[in-house]
C-alpha atoms as an extended CHARMM CRD file, in Angstrom:
* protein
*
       126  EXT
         1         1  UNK       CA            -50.3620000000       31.3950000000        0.4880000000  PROA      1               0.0000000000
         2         2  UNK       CA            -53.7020000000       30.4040000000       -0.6080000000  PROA      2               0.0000000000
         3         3  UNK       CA            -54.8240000000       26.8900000000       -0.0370000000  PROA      3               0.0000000000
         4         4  UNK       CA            -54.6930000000       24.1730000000       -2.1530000000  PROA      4               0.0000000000
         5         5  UNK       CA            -58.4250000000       23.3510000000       -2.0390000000  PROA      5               0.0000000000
         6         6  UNK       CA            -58.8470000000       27.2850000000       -4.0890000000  PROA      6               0.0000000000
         7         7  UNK       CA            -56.7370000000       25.4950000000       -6.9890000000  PROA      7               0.0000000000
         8         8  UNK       CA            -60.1220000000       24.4840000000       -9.1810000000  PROA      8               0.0000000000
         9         9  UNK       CA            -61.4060000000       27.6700000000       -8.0030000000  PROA      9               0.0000000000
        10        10  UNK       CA            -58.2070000000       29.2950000000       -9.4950000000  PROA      10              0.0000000000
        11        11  UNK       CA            -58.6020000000       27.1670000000      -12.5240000000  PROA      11              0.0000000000
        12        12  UNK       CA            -62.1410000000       28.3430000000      -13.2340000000  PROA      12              0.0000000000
        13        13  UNK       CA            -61.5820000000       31.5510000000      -12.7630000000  PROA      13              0.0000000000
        14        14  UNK       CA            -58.9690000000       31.3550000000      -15.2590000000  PROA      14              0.0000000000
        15        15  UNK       CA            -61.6090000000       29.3950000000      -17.7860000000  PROA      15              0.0000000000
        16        16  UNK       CA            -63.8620000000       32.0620000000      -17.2400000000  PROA      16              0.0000000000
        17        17  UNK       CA            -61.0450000000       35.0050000000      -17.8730000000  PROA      17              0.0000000000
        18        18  UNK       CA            -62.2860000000       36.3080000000      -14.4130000000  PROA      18              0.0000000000
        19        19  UNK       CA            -60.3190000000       37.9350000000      -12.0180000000  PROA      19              0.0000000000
        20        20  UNK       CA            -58.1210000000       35.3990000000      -10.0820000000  PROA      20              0.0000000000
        21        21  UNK       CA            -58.2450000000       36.9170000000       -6.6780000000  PROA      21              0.0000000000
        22        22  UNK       CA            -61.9970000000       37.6120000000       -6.4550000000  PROA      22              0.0000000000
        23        23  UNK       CA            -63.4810000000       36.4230000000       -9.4190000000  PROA      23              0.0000000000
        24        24  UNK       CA            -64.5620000000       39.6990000000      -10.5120000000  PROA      24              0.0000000000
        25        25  UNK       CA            -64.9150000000       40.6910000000      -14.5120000000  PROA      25              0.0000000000
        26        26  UNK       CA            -64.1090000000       42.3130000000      -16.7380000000  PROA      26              0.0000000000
        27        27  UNK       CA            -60.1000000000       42.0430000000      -16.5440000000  PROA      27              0.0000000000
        28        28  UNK       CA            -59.5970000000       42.9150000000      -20.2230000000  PROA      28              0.0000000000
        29        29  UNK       CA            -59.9840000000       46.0640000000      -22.4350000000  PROA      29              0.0000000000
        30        30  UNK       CA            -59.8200000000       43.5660000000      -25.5480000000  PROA      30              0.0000000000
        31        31  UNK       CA            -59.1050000000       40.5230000000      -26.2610000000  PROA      31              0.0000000000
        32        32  UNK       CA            -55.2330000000       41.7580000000      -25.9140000000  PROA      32              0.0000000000
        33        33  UNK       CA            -55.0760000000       44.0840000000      -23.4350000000  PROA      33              0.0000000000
        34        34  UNK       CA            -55.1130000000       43.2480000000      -19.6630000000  PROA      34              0.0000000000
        35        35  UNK       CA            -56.7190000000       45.9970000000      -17.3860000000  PROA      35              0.0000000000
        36        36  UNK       CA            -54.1860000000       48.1850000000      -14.9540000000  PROA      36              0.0000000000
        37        37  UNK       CA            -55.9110000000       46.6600000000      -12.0460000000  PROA      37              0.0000000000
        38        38  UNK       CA            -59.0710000000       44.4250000000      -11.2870000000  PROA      38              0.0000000000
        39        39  UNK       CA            -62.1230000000       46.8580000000      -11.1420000000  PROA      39              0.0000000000
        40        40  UNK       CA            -64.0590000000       45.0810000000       -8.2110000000  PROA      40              0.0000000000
        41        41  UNK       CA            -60.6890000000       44.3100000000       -5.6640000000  PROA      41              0.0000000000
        42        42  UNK       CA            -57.8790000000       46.8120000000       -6.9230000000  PROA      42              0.0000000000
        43        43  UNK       CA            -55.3300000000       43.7390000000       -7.0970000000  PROA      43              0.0000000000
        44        44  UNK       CA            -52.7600000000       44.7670000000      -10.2090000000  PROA      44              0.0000000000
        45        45  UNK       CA            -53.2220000000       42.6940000000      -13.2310000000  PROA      45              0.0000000000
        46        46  UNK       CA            -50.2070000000       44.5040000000      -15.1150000000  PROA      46              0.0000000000
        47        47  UNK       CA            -47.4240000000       43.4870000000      -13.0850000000  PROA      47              0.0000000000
        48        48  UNK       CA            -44.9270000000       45.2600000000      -15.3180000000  PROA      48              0.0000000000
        49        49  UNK       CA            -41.9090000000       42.6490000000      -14.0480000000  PROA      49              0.0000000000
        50        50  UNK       CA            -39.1110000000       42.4520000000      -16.3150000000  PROA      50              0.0000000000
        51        51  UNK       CA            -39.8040000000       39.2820000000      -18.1780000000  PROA      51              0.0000000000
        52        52  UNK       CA            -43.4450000000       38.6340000000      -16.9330000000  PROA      52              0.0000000000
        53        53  UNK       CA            -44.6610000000       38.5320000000      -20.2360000000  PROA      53              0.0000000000
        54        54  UNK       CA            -42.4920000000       36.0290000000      -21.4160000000  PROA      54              0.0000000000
        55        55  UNK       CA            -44.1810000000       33.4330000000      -18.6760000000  PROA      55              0.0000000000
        56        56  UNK       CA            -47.6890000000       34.4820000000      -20.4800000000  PROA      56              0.0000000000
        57        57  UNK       CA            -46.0900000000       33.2220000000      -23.4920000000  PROA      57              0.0000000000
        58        58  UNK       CA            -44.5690000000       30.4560000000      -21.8030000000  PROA      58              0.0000000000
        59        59  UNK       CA            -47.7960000000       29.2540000000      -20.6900000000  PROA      59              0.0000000000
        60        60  UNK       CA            -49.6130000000       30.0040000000      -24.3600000000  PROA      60              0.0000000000
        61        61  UNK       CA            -46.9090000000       28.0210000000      -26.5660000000  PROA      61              0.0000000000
        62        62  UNK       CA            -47.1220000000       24.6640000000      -24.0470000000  PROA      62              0.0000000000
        63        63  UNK       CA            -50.9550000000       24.4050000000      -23.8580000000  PROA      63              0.0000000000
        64        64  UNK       CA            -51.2230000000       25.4000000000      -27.4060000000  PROA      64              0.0000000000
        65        65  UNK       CA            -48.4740000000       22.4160000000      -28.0490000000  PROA      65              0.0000000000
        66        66  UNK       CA            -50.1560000000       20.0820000000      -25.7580000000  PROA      66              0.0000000000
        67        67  UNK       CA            -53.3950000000       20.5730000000      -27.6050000000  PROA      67              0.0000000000
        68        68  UNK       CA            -52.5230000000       20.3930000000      -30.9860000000  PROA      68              0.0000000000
        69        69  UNK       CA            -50.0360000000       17.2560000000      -29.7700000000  PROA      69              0.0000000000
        70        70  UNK       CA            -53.4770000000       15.0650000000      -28.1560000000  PROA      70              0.0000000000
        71        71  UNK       CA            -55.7700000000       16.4110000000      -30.7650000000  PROA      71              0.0000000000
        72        72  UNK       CA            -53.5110000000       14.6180000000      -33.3120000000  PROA      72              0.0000000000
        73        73  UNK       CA            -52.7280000000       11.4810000000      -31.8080000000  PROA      73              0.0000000000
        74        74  UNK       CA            -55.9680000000       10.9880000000      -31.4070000000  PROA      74              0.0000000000
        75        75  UNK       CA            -57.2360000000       12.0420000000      -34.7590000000  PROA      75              0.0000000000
        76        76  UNK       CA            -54.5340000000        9.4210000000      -35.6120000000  PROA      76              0.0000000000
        77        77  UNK       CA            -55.6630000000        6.7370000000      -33.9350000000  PROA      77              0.0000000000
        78        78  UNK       CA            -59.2290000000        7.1590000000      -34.5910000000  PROA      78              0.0000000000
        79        79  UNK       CA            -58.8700000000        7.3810000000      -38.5010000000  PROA      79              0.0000000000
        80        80  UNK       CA            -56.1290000000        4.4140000000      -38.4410000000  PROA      80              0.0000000000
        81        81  UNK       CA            -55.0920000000        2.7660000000      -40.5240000000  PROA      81              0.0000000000
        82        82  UNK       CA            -56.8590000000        5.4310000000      -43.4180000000  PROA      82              0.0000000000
        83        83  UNK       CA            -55.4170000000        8.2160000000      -41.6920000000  PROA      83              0.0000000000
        84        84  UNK       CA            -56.3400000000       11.2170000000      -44.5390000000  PROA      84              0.0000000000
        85        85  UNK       CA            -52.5780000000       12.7490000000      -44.2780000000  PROA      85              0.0000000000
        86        86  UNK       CA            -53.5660000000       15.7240000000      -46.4030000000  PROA      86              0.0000000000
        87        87  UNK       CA            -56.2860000000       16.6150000000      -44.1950000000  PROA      87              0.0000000000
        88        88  UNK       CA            -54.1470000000       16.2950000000      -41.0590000000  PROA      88              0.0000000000
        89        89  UNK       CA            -51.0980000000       18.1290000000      -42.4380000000  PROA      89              0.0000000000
        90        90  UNK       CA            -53.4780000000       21.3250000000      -43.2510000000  PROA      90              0.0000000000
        91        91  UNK       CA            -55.1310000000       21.0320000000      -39.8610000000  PROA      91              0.0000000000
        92        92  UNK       CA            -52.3030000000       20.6270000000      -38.3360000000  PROA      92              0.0000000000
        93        93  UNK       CA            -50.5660000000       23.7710000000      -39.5270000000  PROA      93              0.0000000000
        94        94  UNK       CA            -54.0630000000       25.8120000000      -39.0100000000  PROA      94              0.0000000000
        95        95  UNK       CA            -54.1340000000       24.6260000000      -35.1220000000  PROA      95              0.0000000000
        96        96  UNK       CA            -50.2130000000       26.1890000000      -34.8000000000  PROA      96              0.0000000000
        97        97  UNK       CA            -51.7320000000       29.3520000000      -36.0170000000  PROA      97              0.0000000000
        98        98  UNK       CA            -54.3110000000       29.7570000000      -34.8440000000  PROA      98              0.0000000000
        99        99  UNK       CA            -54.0280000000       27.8340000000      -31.1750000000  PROA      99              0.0000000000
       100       100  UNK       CA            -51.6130000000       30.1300000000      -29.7200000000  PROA      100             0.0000000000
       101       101  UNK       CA            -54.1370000000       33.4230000000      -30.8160000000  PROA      101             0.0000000000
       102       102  UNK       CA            -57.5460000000       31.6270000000      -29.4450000000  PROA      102             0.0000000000
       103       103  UNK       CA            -55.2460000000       31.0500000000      -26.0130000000  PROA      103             0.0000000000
       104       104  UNK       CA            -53.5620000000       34.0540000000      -25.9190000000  PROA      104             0.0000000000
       105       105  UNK       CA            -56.3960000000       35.5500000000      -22.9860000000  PROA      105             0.0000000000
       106       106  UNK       CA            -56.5620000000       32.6130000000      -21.2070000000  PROA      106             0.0000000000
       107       107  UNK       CA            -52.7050000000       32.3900000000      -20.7910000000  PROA      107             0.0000000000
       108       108  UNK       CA            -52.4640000000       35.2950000000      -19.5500000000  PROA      108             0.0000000000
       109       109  UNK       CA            -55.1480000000       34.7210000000      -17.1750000000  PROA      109             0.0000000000
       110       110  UNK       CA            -53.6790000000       31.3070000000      -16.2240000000  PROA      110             0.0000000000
       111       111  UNK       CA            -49.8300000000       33.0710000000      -15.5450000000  PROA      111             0.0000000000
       112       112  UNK       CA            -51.6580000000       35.0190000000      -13.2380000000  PROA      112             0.0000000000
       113       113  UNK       CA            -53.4570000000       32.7600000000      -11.0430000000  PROA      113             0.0000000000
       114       114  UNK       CA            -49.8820000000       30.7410000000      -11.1590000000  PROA      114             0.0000000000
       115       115  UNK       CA            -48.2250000000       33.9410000000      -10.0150000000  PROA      115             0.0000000000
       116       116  UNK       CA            -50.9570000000       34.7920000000       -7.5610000000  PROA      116             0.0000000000
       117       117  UNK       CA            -50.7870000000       31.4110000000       -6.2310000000  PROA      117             0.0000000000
       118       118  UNK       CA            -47.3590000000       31.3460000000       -5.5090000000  PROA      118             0.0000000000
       119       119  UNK       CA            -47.1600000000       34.9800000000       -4.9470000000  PROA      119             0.0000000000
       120       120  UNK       CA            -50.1670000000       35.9680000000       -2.5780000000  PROA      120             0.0000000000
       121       121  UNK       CA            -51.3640000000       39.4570000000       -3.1940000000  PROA      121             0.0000000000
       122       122  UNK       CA            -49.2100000000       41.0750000000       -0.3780000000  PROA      122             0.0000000000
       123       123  UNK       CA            -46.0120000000       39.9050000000       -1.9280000000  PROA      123             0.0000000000
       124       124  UNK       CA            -46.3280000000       41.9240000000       -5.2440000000  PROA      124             0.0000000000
       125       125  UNK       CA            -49.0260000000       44.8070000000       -4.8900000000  PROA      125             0.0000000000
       126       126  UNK       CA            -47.9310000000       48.1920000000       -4.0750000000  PROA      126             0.0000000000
């Protein structure tokens, strides 16, 4: 297992849609598509485990929630007591939209370093 100290590494990497096991780049065709395997240390990126994707989804609906929930309290709070409703009603149904799309990459990258973390690159690989 990795130590905990290589967490913020982890995390960075994940910021920086690197790889999470060496930090190399690029790890993504597209903005969709995950490579087969890192191109600098061979470590599979497409696990192809039955339900694996769902934990990149997972991941992408929380943060996106978490987001949207802080940037709203706090547009709230800040506005109070003229809180402009309309304004927060509109923004508030373009950040569900378009949240979980702008996170999408970095979800995936972020289920990964999770995975890797708990997983170490032995356990999985072939």
């Amino acid at each position: 297992m990795m130590a905990p100290s290589s967490i913020p590494l982890l995390l960075w990497r994940t910021l920086t849609r690197a790889c999470p096991n060496c930090g190399g780049r690029p790890i993504f065709w597209n903005y969709w598509r995950v490579r087969e395997s890192c191109l600098t240390c061979g470590i599979r990126l497409e696990r192809g485990e039955q339900g694996y994707i769902v934990g990149t989804y997972m991941f992408n609906l929380v943060a996106s929630e978490l987001i949207f929930i802080v940037v709203m309290i706090t547009w709230g709070l800040k506005t109070w007591p003229d809180v402009p409703w309309d304004a927060m009603q509109y923004g508030g149904v373009s950040m569900m939209v378009l949240l979980p799309i702008l996170f999408y990459p970095f979800a995936r990258s972020l289920f990964f370093s999770a995975h890797l973390y708990i997983h170490p690159k032995g356990d999985t690989d072939r």
